[in-house]
mmCIF file of C-alpha atoms in Angstrom:
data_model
loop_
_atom_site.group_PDB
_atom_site.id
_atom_site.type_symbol
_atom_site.label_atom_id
_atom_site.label_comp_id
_atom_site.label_asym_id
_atom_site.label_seq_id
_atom_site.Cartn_x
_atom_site.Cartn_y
_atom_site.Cartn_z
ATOM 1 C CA UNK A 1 1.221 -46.084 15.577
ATOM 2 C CA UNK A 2 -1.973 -47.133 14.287
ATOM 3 C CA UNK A 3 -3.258 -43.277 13.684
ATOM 4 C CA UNK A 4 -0.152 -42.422 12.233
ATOM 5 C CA UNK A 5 -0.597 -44.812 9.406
ATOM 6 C CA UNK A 6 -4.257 -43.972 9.255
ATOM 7 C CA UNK A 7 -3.610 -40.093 9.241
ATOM 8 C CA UNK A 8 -2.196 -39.891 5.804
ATOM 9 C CA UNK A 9 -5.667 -41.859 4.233
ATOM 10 C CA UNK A 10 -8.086 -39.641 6.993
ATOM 11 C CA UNK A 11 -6.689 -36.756 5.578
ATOM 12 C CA UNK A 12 -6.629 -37.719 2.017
ATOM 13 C CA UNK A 13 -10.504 -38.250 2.396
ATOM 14 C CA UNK A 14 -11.124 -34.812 3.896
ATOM 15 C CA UNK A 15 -9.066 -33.343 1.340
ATOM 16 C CA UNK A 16 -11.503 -34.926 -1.458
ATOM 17 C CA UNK A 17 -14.528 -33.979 0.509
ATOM 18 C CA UNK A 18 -13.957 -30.200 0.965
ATOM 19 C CA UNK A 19 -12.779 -30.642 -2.648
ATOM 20 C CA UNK A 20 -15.759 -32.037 -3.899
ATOM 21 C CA UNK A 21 -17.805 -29.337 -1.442
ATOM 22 C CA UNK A 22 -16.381 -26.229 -3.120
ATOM 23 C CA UNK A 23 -17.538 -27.665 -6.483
ATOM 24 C CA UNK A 24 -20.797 -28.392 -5.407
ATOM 25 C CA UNK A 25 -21.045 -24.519 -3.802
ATOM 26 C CA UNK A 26 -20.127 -23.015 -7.603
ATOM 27 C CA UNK A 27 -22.515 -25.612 -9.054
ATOM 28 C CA UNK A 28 -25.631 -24.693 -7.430
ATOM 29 C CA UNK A 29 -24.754 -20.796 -7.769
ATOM 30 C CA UNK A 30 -23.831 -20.894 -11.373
ATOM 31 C CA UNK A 31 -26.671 -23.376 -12.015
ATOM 32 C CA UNK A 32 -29.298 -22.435 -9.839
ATOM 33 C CA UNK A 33 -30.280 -26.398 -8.900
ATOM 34 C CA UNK A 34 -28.657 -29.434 -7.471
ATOM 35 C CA UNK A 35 -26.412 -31.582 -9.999
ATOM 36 C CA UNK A 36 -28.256 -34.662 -11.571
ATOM 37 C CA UNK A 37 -26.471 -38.023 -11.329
ATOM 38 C CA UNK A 38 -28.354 -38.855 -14.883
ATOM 39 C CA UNK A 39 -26.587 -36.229 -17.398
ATOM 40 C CA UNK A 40 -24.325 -36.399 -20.538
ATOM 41 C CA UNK A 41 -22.065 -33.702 -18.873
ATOM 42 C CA UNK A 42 -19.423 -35.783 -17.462
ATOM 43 C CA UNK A 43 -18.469 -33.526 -14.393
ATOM 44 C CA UNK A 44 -22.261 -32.793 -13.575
ATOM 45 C CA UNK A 45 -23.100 -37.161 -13.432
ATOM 46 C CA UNK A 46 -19.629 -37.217 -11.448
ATOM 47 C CA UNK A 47 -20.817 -34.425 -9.034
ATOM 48 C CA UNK A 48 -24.368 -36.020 -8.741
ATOM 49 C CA UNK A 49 -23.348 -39.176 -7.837
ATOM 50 C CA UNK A 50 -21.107 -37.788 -5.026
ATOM 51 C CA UNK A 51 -23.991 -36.119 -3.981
ATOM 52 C CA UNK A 52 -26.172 -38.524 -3.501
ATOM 53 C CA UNK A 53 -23.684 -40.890 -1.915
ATOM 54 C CA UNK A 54 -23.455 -38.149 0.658
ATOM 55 C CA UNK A 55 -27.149 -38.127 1.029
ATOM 56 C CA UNK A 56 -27.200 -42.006 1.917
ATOM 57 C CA UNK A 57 -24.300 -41.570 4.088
ATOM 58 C CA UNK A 58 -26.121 -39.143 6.325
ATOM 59 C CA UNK A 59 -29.415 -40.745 6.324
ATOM 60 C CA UNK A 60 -27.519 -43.655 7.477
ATOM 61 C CA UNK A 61 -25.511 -42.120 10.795
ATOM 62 C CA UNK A 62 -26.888 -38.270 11.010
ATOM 63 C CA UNK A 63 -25.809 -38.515 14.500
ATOM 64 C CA UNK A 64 -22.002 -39.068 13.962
ATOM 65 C CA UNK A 65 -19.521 -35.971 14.866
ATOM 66 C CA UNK A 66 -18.370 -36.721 11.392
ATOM 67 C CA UNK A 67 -21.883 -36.635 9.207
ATOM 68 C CA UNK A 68 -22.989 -33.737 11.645
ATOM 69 C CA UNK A 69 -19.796 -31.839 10.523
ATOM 70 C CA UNK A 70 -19.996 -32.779 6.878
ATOM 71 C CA UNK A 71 -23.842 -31.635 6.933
ATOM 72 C CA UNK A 72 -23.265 -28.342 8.033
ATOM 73 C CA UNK A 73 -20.149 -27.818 5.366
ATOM 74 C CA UNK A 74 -22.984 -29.354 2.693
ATOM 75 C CA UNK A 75 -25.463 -26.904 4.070
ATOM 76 C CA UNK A 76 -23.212 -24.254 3.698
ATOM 77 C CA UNK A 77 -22.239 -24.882 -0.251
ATOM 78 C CA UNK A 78 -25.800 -26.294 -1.297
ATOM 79 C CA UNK A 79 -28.310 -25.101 1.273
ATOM 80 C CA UNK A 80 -31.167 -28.066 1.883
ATOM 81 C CA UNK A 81 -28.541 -30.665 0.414
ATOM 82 C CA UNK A 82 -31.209 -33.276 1.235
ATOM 83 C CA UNK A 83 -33.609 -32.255 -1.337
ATOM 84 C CA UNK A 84 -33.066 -33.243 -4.737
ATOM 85 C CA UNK A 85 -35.330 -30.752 -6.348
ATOM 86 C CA UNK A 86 -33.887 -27.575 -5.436
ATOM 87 C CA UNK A 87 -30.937 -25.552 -3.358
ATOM 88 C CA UNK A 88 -32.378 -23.522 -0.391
ATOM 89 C CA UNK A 89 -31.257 -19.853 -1.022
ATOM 90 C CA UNK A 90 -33.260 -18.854 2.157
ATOM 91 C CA UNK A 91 -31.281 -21.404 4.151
ATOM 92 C CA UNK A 92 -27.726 -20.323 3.212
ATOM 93 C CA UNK A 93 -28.908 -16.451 4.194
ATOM 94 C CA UNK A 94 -30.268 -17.319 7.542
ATOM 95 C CA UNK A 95 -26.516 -19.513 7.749
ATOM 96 C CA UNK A 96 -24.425 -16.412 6.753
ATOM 97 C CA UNK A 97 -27.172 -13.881 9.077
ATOM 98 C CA UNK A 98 -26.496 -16.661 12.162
ATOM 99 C CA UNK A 99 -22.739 -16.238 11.179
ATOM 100 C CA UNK A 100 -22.627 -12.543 11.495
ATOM 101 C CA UNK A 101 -24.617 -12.782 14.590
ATOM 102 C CA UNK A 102 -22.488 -14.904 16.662
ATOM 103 C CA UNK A 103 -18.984 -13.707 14.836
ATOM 104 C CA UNK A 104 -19.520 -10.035 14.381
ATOM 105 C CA UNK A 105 -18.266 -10.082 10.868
ATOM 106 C CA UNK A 106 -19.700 -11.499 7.517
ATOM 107 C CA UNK A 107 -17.696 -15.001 6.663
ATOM 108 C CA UNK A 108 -14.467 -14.904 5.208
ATOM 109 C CA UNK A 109 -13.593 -16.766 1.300
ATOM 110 C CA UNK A 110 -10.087 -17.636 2.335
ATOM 111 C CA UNK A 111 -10.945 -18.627 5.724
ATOM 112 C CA UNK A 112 -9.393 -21.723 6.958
ATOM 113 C CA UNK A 113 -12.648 -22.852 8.762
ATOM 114 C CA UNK A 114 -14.112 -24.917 6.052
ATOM 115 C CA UNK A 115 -17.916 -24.117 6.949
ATOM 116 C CA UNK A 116 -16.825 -20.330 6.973
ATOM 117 C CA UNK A 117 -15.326 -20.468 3.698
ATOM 118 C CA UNK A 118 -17.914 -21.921 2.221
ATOM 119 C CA UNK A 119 -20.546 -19.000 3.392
ATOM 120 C CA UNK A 120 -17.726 -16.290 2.409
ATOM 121 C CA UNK A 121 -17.701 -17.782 -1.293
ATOM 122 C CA UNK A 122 -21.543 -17.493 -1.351
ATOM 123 C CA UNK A 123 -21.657 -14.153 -0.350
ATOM 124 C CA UNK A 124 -18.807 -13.367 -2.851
ATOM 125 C CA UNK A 125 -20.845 -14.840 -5.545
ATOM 126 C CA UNK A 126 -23.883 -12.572 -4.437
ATOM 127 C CA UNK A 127 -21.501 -10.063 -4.678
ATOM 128 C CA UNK A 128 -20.653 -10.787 -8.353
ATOM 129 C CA UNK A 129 -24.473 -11.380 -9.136
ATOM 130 C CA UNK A 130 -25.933 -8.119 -7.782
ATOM 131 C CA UNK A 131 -22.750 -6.481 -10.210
ATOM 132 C CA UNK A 132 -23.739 -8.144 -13.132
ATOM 133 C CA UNK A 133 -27.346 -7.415 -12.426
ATOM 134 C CA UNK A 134 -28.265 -11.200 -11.836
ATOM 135 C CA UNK A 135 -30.354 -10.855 -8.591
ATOM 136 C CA UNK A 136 -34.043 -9.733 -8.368
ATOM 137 C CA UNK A 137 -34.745 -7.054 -6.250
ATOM 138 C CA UNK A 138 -36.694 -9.100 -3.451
ATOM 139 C CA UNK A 139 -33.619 -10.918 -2.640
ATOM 140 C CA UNK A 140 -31.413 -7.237 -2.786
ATOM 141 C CA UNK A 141 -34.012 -6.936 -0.183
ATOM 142 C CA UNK A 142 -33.447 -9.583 1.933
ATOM 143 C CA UNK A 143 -29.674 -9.431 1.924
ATOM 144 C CA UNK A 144 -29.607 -6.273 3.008
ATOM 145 C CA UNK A 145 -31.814 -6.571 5.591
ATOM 146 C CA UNK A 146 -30.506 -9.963 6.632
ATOM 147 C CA UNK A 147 -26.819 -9.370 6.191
ATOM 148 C CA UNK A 148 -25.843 -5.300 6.461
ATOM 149 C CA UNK A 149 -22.953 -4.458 4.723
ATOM 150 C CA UNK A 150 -22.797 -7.711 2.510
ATOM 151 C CA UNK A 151 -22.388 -5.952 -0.724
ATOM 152 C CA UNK A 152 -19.122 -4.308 1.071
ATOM 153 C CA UNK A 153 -15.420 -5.694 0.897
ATOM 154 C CA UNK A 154 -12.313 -5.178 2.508
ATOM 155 C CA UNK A 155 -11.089 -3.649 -0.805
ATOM 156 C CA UNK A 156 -13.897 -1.811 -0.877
ATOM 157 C CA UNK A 157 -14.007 -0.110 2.336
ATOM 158 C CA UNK A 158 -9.962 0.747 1.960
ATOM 159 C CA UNK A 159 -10.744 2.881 -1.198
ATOM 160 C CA UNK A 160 -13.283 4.586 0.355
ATOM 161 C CA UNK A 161 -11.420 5.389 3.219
ATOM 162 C CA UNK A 162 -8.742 6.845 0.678
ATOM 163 C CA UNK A 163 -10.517 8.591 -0.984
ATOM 164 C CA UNK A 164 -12.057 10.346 2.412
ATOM 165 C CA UNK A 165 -8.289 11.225 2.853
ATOM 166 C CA UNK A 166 -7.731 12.762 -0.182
ATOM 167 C CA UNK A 167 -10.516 14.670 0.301
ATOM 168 C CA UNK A 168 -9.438 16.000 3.915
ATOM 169 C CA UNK A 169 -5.871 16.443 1.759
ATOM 170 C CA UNK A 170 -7.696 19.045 -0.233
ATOM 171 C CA UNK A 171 -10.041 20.437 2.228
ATOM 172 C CA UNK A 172 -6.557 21.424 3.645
ATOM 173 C CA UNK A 173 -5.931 23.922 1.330
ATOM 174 C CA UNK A 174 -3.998 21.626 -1.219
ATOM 175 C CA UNK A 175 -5.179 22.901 -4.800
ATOM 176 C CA UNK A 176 -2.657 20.104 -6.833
ATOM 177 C CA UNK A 177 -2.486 16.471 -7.491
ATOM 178 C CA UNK A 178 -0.837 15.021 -4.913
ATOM 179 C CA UNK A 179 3.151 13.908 -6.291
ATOM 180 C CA UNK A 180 4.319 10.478 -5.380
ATOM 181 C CA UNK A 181 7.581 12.111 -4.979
ATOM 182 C CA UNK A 182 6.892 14.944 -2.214
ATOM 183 C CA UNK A 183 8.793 15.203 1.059
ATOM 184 C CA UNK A 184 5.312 15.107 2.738
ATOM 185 C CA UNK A 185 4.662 11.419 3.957
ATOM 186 C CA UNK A 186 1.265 12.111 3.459
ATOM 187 C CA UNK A 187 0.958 13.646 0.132
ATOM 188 C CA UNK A 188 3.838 11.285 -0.781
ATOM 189 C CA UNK A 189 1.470 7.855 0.023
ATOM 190 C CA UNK A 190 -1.473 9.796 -1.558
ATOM 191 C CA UNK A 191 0.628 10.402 -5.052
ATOM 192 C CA UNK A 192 1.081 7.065 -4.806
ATOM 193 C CA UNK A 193 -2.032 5.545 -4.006
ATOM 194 C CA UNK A 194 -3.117 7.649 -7.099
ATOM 195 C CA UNK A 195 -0.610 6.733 -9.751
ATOM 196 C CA UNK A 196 -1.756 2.950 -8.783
ATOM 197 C CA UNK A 197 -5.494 4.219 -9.899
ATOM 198 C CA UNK A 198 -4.283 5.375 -13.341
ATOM 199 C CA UNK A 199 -2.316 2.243 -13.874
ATOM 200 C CA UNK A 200 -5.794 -0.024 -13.078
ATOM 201 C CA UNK A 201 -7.610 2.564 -14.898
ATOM 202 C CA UNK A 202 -5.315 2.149 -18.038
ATOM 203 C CA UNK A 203 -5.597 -1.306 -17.848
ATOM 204 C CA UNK A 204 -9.489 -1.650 -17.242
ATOM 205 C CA UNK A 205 -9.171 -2.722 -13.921
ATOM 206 C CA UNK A 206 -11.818 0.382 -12.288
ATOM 207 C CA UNK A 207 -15.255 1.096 -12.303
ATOM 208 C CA UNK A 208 -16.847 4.032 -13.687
ATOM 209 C CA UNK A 209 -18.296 4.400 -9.703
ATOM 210 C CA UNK A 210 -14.698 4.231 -8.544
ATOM 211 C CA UNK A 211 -13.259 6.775 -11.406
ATOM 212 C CA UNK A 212 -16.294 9.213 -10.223
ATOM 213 C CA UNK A 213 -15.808 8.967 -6.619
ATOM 214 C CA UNK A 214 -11.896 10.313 -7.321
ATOM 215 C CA UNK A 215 -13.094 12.765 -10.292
ATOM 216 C CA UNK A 216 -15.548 14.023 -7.971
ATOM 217 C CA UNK A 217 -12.406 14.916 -5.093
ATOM 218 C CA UNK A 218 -9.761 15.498 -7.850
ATOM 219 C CA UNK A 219 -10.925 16.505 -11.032
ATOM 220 C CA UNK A 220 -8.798 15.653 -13.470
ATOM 221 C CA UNK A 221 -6.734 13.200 -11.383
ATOM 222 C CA UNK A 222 -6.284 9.998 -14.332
ATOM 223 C CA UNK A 223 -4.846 13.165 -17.166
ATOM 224 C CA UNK A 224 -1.669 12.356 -16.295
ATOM 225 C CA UNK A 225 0.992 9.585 -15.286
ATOM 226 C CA UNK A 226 3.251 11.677 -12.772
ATOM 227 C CA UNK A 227 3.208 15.076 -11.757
ATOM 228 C CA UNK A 228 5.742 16.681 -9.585
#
């Protein structure tokens, strides 16, 4: 009886800490440091007194199943937590390499593991950086060597693997744009797949790389909406 009425508070706890977690993991990205518990930004003071409450908490009991699992999720959205002066950008790479290693995949964004989720949003926001030209090329360097394939998504991987099959499609002989309304199941899906490619491209949604990969299979693919 007793941990059903404690449940509901445990949980409610948990809740606020992975809550409080994610912010500090887009903090330190965005920001580049740890969040200050002395600043006029409201939400900054607010996160940097959390943080160092978790600090105290830890240096009090590091050897509790709870502050050992509460120091790796840190770890994993802040990198050396512990030290006020700076986030460890070398730590959360080793985390994410020591990841793939045992896991055989890179770590997942949406994953329900909280640690996990937390390495799959910093390797998203490397992601983003290395797009918008906002990391150096020594660390380019060491994610690729550390972490091969991290600049690669899901998404990304499916479009390539279309656009290999639309190039087989035309190797075959097949001098058109495929129609979204042949009797070929193939052709059909391919007509398809590129009618959703005009829609994103009328809509900004693709990059010139993506438009050039399909120019370079289908010249003149995005000229029109629908063709039979």
């Amino acid at each position: 009886m007793d941990n059903l009425t404690s449940s509901p508070e445990i949980n409610a706890h948990d809740a606020r800490f992975q809550k409080m977690a994610d912010e500090l993991a887009w903090f330190v990205n965005d920001r580049g440091r740890m969040p200050m518990r002395v600043q006029d930004d409201a939400d900054e003071r607010r996160l940097g007194i959390w943080l160092t409450n978790q600090r105290i908490a830890h240096r009090k009991n590091p050897d509790s199943p709870k502050q050992k699992a509460r120091f790796a999720q840190l770890t994993a959205a802040a990198g050396d937590w512990m030290n006020p002066e700076r986030p460890d950008w070398n730590l959360k790479l080793d985390a994410v390499a020591a990841f793939l290693d045992e896991h055989g995949r890179l770590p997942r964004a949406a994953a329900a593991d909280h640690t996990e989720k937390l390495l799959g949003m910093w390797v998203a926001l490397q992601r983003r950086s290395a797009k918008e030209d906002g990391i150096g090329a020594g660390r380019l360097a060491m994610l690729d060597e550390a972490i091969p394939g991290w600049s690669t998504t899901a998404h990304d991987k499916t479009f390539e693997q279309t656009v290999e099959k639309l190039r087989a499609w035309r190797a075959a002989g097949n001098d058109r744009i495929p129609s979204p309304r042949s009797g070929s199941d193939e052709e059909r899906s391919l007509g398809w797949w590129l009618h959703k490619q005009r829609s994103a491209v009328i809509h900004g949604q693709r990059t010139a790389e993506r438009i050039g990969m399909i120019d370079a299979v289908i010249p003149g693919w995005s000229d029109t909406i629908d063709r039979d």
